[in-house]
Backbone as numpy.savetxt, mean C-alpha at the origin, in Angstrom:
# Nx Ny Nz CAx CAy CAz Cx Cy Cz
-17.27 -33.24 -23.57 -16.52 -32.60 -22.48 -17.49 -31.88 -21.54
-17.44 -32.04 -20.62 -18.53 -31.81 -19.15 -17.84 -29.58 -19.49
-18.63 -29.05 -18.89 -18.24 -27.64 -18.85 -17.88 -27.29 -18.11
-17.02 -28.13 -16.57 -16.33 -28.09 -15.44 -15.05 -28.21 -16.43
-14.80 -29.06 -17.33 -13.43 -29.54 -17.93 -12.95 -28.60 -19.08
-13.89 -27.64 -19.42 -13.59 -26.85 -20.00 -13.47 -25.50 -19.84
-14.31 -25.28 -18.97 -13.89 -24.27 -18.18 -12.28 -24.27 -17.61
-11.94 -25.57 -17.03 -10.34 -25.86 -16.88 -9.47 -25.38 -17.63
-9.67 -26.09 -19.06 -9.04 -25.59 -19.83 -8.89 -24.27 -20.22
-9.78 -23.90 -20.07 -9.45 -22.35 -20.95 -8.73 -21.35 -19.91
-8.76 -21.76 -18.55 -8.38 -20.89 -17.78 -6.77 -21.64 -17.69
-6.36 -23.00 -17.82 -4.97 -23.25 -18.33 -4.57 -22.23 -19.74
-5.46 -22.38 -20.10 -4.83 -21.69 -21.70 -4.62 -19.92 -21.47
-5.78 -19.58 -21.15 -5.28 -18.31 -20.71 -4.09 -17.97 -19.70
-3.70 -18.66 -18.51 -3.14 -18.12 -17.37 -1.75 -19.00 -18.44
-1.48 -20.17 -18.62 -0.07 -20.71 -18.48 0.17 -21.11 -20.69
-0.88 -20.83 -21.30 -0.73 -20.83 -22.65 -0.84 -22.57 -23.00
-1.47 -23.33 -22.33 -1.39 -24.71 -21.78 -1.56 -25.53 -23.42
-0.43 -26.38 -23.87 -1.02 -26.45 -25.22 -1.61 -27.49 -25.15
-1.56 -28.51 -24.56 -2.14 -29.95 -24.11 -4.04 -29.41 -23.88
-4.11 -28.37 -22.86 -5.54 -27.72 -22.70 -5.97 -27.28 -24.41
-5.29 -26.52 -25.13 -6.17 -26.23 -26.14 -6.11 -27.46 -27.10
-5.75 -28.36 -27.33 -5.66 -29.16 -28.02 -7.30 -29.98 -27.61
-7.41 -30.27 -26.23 -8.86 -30.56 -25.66 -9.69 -29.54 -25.88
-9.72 -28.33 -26.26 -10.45 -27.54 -26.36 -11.02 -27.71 -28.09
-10.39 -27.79 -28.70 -10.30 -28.23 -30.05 -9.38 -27.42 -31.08
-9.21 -28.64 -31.74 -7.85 -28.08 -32.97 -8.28 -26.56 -33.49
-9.77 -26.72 -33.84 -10.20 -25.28 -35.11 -10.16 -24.25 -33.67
-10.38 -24.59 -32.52 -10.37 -23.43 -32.00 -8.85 -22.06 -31.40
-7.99 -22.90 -32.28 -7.07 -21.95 -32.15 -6.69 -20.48 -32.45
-7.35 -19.75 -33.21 -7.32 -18.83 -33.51 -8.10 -18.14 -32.77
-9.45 -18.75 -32.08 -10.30 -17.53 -31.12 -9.62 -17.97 -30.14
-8.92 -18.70 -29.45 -8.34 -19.21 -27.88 -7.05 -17.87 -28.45
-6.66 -17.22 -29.25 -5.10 -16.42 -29.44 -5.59 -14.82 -28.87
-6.99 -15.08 -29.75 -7.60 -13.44 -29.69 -8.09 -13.22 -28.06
-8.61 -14.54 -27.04 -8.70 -14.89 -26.00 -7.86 -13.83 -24.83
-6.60 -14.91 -25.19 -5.74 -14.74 -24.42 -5.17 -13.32 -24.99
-5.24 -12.74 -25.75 -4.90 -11.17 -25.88 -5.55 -10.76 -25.49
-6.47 -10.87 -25.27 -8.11 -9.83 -24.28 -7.87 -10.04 -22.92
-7.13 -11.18 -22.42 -7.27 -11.53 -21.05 -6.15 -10.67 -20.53
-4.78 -10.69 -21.56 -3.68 -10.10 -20.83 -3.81 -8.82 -21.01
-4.49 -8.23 -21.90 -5.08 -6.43 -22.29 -5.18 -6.28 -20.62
-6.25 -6.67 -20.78 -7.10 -6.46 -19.53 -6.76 -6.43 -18.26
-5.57 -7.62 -17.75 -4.56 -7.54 -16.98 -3.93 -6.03 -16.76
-3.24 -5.92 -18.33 -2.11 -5.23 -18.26 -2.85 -3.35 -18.03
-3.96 -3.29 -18.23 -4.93 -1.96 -18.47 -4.80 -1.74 -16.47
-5.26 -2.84 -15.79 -5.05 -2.55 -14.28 -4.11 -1.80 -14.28
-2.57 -2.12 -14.69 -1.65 -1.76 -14.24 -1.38 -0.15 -14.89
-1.36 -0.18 -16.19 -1.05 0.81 -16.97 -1.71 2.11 -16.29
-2.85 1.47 -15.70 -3.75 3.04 -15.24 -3.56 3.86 -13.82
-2.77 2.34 -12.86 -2.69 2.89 -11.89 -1.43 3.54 -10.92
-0.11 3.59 -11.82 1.11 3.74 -11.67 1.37 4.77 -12.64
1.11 6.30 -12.86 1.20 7.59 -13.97 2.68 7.75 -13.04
2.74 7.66 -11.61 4.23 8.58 -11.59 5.21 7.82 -11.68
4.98 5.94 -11.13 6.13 5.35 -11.53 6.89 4.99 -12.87
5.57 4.91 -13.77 5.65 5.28 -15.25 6.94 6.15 -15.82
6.66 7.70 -14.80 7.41 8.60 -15.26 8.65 8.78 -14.74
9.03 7.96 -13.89 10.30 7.82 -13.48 10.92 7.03 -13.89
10.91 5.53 -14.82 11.91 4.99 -15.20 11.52 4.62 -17.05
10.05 5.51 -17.30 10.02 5.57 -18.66 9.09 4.53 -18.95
8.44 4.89 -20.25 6.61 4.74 -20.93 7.67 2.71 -20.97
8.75 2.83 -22.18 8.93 1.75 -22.67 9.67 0.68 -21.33
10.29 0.92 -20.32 11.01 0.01 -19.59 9.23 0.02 -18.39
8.65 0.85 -18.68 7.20 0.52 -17.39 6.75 -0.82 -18.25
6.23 -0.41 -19.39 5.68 -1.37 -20.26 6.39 -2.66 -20.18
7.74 -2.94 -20.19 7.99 -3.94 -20.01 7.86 -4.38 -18.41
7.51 -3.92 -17.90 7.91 -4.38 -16.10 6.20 -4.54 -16.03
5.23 -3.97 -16.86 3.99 -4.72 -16.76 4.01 -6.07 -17.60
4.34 -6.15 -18.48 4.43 -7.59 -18.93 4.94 -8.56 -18.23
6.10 -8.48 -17.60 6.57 -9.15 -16.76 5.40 -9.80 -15.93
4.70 -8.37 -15.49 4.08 -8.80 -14.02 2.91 -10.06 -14.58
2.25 -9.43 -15.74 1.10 -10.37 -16.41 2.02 -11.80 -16.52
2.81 -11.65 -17.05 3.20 -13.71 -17.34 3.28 -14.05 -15.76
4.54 -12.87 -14.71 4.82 -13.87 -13.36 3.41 -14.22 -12.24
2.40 -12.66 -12.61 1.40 -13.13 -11.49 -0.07 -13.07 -11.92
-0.68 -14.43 -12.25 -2.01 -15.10 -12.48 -2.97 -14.26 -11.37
-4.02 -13.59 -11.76 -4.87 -12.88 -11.46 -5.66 -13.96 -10.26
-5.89 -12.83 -9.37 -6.31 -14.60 -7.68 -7.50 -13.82 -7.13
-7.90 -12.83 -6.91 -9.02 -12.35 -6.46 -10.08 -12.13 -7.38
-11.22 -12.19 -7.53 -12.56 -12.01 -7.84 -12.81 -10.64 -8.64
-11.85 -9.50 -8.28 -11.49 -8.15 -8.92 -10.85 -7.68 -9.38
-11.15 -7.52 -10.50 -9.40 -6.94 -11.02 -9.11 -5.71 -10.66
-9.42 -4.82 -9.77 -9.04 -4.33 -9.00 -8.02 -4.35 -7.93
-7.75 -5.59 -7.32 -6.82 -6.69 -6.50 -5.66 -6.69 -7.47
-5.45 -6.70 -8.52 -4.40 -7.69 -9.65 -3.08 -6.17 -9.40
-3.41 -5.40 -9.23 -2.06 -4.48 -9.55 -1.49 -4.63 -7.82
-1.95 -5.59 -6.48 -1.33 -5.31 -5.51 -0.24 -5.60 -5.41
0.47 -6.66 -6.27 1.42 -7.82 -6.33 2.32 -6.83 -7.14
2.12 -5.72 -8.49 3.54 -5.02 -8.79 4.44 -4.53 -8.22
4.15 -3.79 -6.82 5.57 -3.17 -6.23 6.33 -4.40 -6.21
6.04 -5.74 -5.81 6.70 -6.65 -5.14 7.29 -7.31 -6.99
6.86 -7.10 -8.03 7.50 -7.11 -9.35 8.61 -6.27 -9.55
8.62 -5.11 -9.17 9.22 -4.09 -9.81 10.64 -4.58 -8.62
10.35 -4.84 -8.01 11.39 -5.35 -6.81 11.93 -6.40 -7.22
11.97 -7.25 -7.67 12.30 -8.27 -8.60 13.20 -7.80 -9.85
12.93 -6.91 -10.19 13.32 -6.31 -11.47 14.12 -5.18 -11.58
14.58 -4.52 -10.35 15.02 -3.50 -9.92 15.39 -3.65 -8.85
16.24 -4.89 -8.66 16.56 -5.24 -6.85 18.03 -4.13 -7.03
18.47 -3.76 -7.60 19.52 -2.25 -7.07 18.74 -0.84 -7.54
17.33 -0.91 -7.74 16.77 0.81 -7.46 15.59 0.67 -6.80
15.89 0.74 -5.33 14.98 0.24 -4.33 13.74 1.35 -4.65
13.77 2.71 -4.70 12.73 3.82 -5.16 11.44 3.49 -5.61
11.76 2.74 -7.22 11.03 2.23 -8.11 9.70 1.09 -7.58
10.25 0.28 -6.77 8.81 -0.02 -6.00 8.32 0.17 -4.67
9.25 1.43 -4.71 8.54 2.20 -3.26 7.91 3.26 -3.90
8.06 4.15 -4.74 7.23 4.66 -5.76 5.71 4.34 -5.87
6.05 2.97 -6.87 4.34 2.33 -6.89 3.77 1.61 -5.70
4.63 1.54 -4.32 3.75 1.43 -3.29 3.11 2.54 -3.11
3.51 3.57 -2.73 2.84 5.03 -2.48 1.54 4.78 -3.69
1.68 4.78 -4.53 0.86 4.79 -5.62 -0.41 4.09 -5.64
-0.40 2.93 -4.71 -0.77 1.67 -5.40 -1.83 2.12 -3.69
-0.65 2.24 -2.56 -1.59 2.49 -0.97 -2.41 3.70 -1.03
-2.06 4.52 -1.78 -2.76 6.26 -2.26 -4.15 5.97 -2.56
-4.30 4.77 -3.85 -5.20 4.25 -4.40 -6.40 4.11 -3.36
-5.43 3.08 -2.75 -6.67 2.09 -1.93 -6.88 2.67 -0.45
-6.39 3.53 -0.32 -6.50 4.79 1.03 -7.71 5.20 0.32
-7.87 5.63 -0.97 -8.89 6.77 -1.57 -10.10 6.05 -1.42
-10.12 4.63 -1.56 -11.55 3.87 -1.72 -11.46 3.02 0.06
-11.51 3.59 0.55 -11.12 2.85 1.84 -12.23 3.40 3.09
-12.47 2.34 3.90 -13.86 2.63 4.79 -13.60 4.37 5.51
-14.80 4.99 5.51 -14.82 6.47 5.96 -14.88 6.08 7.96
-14.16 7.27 7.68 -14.44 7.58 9.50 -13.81 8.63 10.03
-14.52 9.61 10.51 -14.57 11.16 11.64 -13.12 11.01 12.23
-12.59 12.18 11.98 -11.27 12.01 12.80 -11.59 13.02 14.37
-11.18 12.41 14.96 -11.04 13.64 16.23 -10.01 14.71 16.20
-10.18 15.75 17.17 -9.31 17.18 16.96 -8.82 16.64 18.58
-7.87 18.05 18.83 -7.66 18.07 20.19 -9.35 19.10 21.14
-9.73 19.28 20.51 -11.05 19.90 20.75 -11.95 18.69 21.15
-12.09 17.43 20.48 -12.70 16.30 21.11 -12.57 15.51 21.79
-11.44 15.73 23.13 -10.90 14.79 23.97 -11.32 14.97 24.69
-11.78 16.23 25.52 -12.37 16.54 26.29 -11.64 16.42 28.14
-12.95 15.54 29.07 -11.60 14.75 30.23 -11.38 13.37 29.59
-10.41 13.15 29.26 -9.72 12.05 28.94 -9.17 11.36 29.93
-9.47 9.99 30.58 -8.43 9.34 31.63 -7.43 8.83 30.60
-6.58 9.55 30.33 -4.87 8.90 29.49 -4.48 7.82 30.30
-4.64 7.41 31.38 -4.60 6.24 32.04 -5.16 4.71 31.69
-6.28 5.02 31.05 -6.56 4.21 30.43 -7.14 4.44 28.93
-6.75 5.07 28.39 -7.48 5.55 27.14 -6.88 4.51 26.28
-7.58 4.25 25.21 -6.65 3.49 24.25 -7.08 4.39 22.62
-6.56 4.47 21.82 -6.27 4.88 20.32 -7.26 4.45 19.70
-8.22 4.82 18.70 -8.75 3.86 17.48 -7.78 4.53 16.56
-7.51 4.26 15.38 -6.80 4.70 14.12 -7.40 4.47 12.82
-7.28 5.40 11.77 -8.16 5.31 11.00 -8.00 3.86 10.07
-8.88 3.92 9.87 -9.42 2.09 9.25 -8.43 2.30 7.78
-7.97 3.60 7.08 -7.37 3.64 6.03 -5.48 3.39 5.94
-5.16 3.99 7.54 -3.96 3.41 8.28 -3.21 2.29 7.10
-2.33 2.49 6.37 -0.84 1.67 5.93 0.52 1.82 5.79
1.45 1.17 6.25 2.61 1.36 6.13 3.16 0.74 5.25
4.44 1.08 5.04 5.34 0.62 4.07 6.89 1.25 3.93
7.57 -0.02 3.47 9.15 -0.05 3.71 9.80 1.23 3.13
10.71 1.98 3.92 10.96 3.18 2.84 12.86 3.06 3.31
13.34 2.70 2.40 15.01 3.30 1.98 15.56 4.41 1.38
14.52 5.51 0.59 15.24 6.40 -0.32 14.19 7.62 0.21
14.25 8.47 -0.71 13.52 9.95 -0.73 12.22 9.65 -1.86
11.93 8.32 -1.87 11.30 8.34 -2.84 9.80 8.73 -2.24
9.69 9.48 -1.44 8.57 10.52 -1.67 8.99 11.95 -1.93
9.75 12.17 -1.68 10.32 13.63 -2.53 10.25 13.35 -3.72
10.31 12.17 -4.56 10.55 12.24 -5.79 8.91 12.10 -6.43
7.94 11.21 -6.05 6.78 11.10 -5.94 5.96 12.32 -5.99
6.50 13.17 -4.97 5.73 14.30 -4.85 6.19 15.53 -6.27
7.15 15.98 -6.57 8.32 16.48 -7.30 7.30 16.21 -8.90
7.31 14.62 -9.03 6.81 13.79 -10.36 5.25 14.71 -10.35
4.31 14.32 -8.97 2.97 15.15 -9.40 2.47 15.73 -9.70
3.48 17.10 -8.94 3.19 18.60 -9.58 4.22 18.85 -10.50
4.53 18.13 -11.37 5.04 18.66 -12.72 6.87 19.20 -12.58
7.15 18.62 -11.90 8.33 19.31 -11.20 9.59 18.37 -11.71
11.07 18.53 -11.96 12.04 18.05 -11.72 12.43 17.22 -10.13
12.03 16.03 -10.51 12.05 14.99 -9.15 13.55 15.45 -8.93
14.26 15.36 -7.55 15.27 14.75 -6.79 16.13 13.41 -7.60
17.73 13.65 -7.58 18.07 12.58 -7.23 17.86 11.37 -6.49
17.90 10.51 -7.01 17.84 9.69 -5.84 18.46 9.21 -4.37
18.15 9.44 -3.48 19.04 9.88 -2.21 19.07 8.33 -1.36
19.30 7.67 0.08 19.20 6.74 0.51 18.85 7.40 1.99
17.96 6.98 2.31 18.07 7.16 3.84 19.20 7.05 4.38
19.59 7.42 5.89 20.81 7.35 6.53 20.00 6.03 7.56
19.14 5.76 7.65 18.58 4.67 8.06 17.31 4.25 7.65
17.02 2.58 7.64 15.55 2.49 7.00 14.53 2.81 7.79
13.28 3.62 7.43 12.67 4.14 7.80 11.16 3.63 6.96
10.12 4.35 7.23 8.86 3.93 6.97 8.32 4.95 6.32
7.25 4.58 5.85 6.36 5.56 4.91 4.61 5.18 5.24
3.90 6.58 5.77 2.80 6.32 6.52 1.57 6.95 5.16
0.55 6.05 5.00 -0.60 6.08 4.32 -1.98 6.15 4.43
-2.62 7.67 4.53 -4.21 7.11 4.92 -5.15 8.03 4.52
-6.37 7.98 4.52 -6.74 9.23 4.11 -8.01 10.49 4.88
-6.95 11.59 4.97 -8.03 12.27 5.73 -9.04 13.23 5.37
-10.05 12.68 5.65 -11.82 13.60 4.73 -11.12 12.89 3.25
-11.84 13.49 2.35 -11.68 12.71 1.25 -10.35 12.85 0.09
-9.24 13.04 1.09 -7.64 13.23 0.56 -6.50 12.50 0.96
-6.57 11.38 0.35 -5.23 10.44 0.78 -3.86 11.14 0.83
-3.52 10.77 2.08 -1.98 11.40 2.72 -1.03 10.40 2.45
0.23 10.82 2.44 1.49 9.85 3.05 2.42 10.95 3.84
3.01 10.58 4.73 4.39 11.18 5.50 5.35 9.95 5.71
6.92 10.22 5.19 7.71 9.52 5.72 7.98 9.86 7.64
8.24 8.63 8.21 8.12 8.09 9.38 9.32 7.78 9.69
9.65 7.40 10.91 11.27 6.80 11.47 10.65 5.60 12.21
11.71 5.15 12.44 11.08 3.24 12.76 10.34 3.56 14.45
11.16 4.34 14.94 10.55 4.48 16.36 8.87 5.42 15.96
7.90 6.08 15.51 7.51 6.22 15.07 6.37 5.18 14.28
7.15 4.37 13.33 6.36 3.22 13.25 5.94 2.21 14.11
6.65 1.58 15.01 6.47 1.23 15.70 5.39 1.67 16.66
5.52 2.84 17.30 4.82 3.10 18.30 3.57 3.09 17.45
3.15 3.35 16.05 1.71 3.45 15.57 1.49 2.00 15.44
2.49 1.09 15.25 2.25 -0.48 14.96 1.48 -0.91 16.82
2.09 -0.20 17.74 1.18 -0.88 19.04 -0.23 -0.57 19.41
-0.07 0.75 18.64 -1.60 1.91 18.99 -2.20 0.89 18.40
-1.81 0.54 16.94 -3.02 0.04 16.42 -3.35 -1.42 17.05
-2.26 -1.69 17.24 -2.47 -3.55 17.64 -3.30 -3.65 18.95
-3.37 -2.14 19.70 -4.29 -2.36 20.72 -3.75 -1.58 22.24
-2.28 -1.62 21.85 -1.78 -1.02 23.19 -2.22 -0.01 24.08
-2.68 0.16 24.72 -3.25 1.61 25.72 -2.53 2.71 25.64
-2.78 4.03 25.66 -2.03 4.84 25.69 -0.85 5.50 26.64
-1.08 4.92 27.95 -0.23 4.89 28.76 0.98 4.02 28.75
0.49 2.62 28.31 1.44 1.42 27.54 2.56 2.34 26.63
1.91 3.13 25.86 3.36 3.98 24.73 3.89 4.88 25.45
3.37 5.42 26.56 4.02 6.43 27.10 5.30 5.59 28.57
4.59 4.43 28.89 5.72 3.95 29.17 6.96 3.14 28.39
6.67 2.94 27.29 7.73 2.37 26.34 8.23 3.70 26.14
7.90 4.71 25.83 8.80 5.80 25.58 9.86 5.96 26.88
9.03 6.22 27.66 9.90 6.30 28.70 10.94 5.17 29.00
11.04 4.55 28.68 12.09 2.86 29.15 12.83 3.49 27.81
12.68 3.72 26.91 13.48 4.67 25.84 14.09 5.88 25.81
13.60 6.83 26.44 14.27 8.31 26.43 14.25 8.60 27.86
13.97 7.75 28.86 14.13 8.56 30.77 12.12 9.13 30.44
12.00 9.50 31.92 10.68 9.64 32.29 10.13 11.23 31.26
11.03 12.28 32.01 11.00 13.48 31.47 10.47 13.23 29.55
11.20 13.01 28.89 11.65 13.07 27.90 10.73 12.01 27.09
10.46 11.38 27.80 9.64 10.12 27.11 8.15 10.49 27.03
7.70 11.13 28.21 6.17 11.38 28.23 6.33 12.46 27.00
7.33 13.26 27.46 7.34 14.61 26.15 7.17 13.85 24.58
7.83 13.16 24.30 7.57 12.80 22.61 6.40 11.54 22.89
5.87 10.87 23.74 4.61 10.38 23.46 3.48 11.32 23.04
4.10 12.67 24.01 2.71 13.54 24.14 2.86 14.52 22.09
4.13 14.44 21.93 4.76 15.14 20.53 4.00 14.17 19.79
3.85 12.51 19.71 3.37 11.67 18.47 1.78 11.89 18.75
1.31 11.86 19.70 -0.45 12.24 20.20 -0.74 13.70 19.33
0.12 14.48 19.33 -0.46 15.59 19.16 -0.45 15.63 17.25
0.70 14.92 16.41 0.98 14.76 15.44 -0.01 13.76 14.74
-0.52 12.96 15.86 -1.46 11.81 14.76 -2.59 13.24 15.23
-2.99 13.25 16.04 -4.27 14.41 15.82 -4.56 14.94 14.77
-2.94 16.24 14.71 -2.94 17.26 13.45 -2.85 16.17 12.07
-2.82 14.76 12.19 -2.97 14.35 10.61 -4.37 13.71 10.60
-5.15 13.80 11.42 -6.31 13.42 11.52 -6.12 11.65 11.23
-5.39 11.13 12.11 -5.24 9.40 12.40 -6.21 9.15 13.26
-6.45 9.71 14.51 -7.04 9.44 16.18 -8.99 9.66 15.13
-9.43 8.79 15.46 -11.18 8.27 15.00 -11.60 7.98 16.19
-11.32 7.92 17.21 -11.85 7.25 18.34 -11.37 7.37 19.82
-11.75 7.11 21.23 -10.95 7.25 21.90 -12.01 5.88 22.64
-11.21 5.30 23.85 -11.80 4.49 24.41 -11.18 3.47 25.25
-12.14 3.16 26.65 -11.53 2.38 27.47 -11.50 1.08 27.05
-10.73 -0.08 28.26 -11.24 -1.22 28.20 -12.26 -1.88 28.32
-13.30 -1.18 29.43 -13.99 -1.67 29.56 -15.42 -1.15 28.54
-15.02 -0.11 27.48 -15.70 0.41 26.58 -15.67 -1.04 25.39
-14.18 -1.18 25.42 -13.95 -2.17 24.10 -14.65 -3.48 24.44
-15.14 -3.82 25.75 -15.52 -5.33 25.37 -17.13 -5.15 25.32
């Protein structure tokens, strides 16, 4: 057997339990291909176990444990790191809990917290570093740690509640779906729940829009008055969360 074909095999045997693969692998080797594949799914399942402590504690040690097993049989490890392998659980626990939406909005927070914490560094600006600004043409940088995510419940009240040792919240529902914002400023990953108008307007900053561009979408939204006022309210709010890294023209960006 060439060591391209066996290499095959063993990675059938590990990922899908392939019995046709271990049979090519050889009959006597059944007992180390068992101890194998228990080391492989340990190892799997250790990603997960380590990086979800509060979703853990919200629906319990024995029903988490099973919702990591799950995840090990439904999703075959695809990136180079097992670091990568726990991105795919919220979207498990959602599967598994399609009537307690919380539960993998929970281990999103958890999971974006993570990877906010190991995520490229960069200087936030104050309102002290704007200096003369042409807002006419200025456009946004945003921090490179910047993520969103779907939010239906209070499940950051409950998140937060779970950390410091506290009696979480009921579980509540938004009165509309709304967003949940992730990033981290100096070396302390944030989240704030968001409202879709809100998301949005950070979904154009980042995609590139100019800053005058949001201040006229506001305005085609709330009248002239009123519109510059809460563009100038979200400018001043990404500041105080330290989002704004940058400021810059067009003709800076090319």
């Amino acid at each position: 057997m060439r060591l391209i074909d066996l290499q095959r095999d063993m990675r059938a045997w590990l990922m899908r339990e392939d019995a046709s693969a271990a049979i090519r692998i050889g009959e006597n080797a059944a007992p180390g291909l068992r101890v194998y594949q228990n080391n492989f799914r340990s190892q799997l399942a250790a990603c997960i176990e380590d990086g979800f402590a509060r979703t853990r504690d919200w629906i319990g040690g024995e029903a988490f444990h099973q919702a990591v097993i799950a995840h090990v049989e439904r999703v075959p490890p695809s990136s180079w790191t097992l670091d990568a392998y726990s991105r795919d659980f919220p979207a498990t626990l959602a599967m598994l809990y399609a009537d307690d939406p919380e539960i993998p909005e929970l281990a999103w927070i958890e999971l974006a917290l993570a990877e906010a914490f190991v995520g490229p560094d960069a200087t936030a600006l104050t309102a002290f570093d704007l200096g003369e600004v042409d807002w006419d043409r200025a456009t946004l940088r945003l921090a490179p740690t910047l993520d969103f995510g779907e939010l239906t419940t209070n499940a950051p009240a409950i998140w937060s509640a779970l950390a410091e040792g506290e009696a979480p919240p009921a579980v509540a529902y938004l009165p509309e779906p709304g967003a949940i914002l992730v990033w981290r400023e100096g070396d302390a990953p944030r989240f704030r729940a968001i409202d879709q108008l809100e998301h949005h307007a950070l979904l154009r900053v980042r995609g590139g829009m100019p800053f005058a561009g949001l201040c006229a979408t506001m305005v085609e939204t709330f009248g002239e008055e009123a519109g510059i006022t809460r563009a100038g309210q979200l400018l001043g709010q990404w500041l105080a969360d330290g989002l704004v890294v940058a400021l810059f023209t067009e003709e800076q960006a090319r």
